[in-house]
CSV table of C-alpha atoms in Angstrom, one decimal:
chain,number,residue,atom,x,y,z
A,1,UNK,CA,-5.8,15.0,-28.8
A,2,UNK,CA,-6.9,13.5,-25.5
A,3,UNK,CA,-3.7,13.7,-24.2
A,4,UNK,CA,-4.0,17.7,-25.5
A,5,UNK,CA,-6.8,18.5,-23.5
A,6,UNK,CA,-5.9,16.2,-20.5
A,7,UNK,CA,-2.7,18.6,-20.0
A,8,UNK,CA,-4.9,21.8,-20.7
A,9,UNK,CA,-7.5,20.6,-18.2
A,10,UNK,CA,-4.6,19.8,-15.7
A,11,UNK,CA,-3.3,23.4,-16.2
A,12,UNK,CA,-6.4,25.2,-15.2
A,13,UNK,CA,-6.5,23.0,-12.2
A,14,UNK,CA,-3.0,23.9,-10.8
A,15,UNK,CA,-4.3,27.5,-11.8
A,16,UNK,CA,-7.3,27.2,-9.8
A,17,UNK,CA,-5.7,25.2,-7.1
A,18,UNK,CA,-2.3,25.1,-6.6
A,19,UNK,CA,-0.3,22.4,-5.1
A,20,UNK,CA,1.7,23.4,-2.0
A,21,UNK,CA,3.7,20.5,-0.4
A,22,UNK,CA,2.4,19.3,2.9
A,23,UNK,CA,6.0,19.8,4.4
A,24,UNK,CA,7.6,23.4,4.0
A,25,UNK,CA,4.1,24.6,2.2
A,26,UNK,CA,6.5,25.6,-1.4
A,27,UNK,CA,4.0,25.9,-3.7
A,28,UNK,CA,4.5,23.3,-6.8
A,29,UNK,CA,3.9,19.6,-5.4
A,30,UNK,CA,2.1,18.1,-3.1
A,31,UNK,CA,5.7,16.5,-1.8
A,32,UNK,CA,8.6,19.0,-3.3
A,33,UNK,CA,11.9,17.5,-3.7
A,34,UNK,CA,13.9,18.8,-1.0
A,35,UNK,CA,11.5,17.6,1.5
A,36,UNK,CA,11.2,14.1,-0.3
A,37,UNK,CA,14.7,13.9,0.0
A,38,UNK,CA,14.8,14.1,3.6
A,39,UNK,CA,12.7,11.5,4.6
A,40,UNK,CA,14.5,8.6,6.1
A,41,UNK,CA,13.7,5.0,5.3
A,42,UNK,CA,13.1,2.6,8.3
A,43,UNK,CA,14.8,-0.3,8.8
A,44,UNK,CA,12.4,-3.8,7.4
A,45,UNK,CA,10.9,-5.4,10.5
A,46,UNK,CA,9.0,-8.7,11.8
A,47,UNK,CA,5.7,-8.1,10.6
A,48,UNK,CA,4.0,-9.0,14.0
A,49,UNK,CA,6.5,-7.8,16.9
A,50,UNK,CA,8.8,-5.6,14.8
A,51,UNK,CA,12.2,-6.6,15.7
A,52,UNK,CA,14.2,-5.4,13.0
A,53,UNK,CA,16.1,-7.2,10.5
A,54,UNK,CA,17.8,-6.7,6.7
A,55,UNK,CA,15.5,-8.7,4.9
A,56,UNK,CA,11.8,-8.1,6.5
A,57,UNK,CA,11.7,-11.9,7.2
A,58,UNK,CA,8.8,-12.6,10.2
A,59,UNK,CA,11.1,-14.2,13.3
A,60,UNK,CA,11.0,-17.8,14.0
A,61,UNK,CA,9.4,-16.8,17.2
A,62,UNK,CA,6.3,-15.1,15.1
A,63,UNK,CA,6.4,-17.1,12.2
A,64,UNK,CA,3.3,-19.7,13.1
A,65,UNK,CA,1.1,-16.9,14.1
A,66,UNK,CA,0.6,-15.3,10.7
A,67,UNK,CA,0.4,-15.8,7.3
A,68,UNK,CA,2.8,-12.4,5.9
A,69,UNK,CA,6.4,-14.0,5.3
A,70,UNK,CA,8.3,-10.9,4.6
A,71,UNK,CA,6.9,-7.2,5.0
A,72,UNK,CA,8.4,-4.1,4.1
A,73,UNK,CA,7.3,0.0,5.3
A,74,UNK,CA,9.2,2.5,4.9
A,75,UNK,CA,8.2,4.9,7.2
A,76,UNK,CA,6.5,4.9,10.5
A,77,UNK,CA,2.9,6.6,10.5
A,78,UNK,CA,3.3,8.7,13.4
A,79,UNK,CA,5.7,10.7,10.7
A,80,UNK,CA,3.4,14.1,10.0
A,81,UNK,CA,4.7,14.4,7.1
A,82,UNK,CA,4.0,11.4,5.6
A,83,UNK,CA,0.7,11.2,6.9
A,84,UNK,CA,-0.2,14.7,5.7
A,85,UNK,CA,0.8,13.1,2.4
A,86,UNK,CA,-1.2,9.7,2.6
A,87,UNK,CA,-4.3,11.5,4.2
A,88,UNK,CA,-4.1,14.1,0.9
A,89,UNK,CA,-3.4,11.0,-1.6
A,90,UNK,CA,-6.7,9.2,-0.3
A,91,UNK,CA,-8.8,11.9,0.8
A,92,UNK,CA,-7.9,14.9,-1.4
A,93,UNK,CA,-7.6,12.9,-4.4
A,94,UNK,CA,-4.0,14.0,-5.0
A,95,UNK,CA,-3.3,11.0,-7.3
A,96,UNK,CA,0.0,11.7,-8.6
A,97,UNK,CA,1.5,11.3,-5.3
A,98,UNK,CA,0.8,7.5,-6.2
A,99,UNK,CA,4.1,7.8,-8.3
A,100,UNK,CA,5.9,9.7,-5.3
A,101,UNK,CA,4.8,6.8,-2.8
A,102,UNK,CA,5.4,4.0,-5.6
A,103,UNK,CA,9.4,5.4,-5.8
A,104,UNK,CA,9.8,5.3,-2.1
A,105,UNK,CA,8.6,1.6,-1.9
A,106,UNK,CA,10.3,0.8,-5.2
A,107,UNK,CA,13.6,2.4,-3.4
A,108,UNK,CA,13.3,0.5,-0.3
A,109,UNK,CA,12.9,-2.5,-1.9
A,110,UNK,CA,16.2,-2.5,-4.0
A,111,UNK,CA,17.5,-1.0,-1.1
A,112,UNK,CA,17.3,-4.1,0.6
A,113,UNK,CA,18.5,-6.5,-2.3
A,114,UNK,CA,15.2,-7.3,-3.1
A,115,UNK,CA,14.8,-9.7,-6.3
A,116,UNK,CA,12.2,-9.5,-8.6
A,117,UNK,CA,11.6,-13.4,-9.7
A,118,UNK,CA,8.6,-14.6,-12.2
A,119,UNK,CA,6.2,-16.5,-10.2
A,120,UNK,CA,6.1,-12.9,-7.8
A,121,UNK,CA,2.6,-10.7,-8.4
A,122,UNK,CA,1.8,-7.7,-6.8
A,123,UNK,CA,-1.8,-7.4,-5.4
A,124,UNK,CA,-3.5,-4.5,-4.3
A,125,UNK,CA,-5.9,-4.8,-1.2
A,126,UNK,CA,-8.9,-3.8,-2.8
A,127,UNK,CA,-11.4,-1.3,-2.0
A,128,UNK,CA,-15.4,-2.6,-1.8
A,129,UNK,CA,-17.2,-1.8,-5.0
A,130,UNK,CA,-18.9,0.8,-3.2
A,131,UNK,CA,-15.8,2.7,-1.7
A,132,UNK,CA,-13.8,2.4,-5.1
A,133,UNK,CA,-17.0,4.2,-6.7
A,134,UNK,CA,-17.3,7.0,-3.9
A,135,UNK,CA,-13.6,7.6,-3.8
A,136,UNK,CA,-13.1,7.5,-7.8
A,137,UNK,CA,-9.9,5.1,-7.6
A,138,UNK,CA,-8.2,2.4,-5.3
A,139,UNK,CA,-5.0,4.3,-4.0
A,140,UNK,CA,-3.0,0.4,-3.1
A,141,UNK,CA,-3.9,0.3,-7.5
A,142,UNK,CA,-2.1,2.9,-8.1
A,143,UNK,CA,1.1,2.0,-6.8
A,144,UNK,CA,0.9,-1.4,-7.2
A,145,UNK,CA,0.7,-0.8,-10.8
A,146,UNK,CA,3.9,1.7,-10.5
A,147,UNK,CA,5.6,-1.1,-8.7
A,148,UNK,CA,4.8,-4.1,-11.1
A,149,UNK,CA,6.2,-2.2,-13.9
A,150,UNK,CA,9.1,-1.0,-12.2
A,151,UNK,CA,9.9,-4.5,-11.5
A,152,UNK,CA,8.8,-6.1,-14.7
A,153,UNK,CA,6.1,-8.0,-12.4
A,154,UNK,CA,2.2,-9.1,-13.4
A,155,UNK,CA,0.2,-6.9,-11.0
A,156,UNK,CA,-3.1,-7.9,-10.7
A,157,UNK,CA,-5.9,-5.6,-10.0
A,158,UNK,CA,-8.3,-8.2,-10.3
A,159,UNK,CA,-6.9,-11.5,-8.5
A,160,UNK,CA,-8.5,-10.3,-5.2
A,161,UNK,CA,-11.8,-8.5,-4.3
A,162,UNK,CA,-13.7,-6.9,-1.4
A,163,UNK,CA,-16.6,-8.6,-0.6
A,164,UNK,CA,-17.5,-7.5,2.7
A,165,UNK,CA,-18.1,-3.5,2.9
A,166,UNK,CA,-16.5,-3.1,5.8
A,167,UNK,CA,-15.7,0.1,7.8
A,168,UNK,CA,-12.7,1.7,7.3
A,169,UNK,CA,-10.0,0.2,9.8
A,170,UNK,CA,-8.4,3.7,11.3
A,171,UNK,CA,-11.8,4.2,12.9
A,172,UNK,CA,-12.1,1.2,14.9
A,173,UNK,CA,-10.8,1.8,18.2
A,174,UNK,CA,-8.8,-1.6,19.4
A,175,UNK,CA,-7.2,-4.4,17.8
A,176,UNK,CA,-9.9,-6.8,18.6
A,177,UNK,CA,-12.5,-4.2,16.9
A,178,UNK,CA,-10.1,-4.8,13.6
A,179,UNK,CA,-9.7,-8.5,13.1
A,180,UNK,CA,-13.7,-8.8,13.5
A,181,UNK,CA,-14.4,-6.0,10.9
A,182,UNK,CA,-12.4,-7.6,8.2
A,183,UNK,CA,-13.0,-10.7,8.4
A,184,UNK,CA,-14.0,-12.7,6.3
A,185,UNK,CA,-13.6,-9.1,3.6
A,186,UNK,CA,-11.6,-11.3,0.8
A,187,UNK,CA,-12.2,-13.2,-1.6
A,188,UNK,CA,-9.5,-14.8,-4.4
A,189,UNK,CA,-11.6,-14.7,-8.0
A,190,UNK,CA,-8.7,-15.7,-9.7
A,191,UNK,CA,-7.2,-18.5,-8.6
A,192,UNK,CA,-4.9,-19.1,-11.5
A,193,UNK,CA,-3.1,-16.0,-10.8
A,194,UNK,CA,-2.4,-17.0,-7.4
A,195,UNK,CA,-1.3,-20.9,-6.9
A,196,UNK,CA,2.0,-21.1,-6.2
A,197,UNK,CA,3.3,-17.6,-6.2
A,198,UNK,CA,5.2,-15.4,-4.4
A,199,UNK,CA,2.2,-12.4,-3.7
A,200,UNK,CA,3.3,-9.3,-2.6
A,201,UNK,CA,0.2,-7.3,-0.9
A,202,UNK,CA,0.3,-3.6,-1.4
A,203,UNK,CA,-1.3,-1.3,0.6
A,204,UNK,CA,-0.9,2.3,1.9
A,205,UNK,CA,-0.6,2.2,5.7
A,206,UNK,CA,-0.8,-1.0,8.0
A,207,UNK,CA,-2.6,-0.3,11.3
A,208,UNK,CA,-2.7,-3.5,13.4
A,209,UNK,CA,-2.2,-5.4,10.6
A,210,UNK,CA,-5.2,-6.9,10.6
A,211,UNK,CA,-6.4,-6.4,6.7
A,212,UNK,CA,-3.4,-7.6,4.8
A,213,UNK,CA,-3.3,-11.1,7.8
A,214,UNK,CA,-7.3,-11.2,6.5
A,215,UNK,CA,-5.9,-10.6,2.4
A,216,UNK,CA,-3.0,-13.0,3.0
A,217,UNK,CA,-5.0,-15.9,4.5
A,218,UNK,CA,-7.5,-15.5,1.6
A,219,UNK,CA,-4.6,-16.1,-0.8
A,220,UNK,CA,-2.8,-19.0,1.2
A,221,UNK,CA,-5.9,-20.5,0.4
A,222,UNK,CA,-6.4,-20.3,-3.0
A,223,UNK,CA,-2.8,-21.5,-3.2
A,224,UNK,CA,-0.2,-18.9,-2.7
A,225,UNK,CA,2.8,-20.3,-2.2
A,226,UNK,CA,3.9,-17.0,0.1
A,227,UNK,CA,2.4,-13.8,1.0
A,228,UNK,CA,4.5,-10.7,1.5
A,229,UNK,CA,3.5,-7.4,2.2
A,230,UNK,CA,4.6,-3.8,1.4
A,231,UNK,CA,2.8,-0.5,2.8
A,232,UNK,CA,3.6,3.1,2.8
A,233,UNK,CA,4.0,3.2,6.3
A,234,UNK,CA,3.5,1.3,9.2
A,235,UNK,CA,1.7,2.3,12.6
């Protein structure tokens, strides 16, 4: 029954307000297939000075500055098409395209051999308490749960919180203005889930990079044995 009225109540919606797709404006999905399609993965990069290699590994050279061991993004943020999509996933509350974005990560991932083991957990970068109510869902939940049971992986929600309300990190205006306003955000509340794995943070666009060095340091902490990232796209 509640799945009944759930598809009714979805049906007058698309009635009411149709999806168009923030490419080529065909009405039907926020992201049709054709223009899904042509989106080209980018190559897995240093997560500091983004030399390119196969298998997202941070360079010797970087390795000692931060606390992110292997980072994936798929595609670059300046892409207007992908931003379009990510600004109408967070913003316009188009929550299916969680799925769309949890494929393309997913996709990239095997694309580059990754291999699921069972001491890896996926962790969302979570939203303050606040943000999460005013918003109505975390958008890095949503595809962290897509990609922890695509993989077969625990992802958990609940292994890292938000302490720290802090403002949101594309409207800070350097760098330096980043690193300040997130840190000290994190906080590990459940340590079990965390000593000696393999986390992989999950997040929808890295900036400067400066949240998921603040997430990962607050899991290398508690224990982590490694900290890698994934993110929609990258800046």
């Amino acid at each position: 029954m509640t799945s009944a009225v759930s598809k009714a109540k979805n049906l007058v919606l698309d009635l009411l307000f149709p999806k168009f797709c923030v490419s080529c404006r065909k009405e039907g999905d926020f992201l049709c297939e054709d223009c899904a399609k042509s989106l080209v993965f980018l190559a897995p990069s240093c997560f500091l000075c983004g030399k390119r290699n196969l298998s997202g590994k941070t360079c010797p050279a970087c390795n000692k500055k931060t606390a992110i061991r292997r980072f994936f993004a798929p595609f670059s943020y300046k892409n207007e098409v992908i931003r379009s999509a990510i600004h109408l996933y967070k913003y316009g509350r188009a929550r299916e395209l969680g799925d769309v974005f949890g494929e393309f990560l997913a996709g990239m991932l095997e694309f580059y051999e990754f291999e699921p083991r069972q001491n890896m957990v996926f962790i969302p970068i979570p939203l303050h308490k606040s943000r999460k109510r005013e918003r109505g869902f975390n958008q890095s939940e949503i595809l962290t749960e897509f990609l922890g049971t695509h993989f077969g992986l625990l992802a958990a929600a609940d292994a890292l919180s938000r302490v720290k309300n802090t403002l949101p990190q594309i409207e800070m205006e350097d760098d330096t203005g980043r690193r300040e306003n997130i840190r000290e955000a994190f906080l590990a509340d459940r340590p079990e889930a965390i000593k000696n794995k393999t986390i992989i943070l999950v997040d929808d666009v890295s900036t400067s990079g400066a949240t998921l060095e603040e997430a990962a340091r607050a899991l290398k902490k508690a224990g982590a044995r490694s900290v890698w990232a994934a993110v929609i796209a990258r800046r």
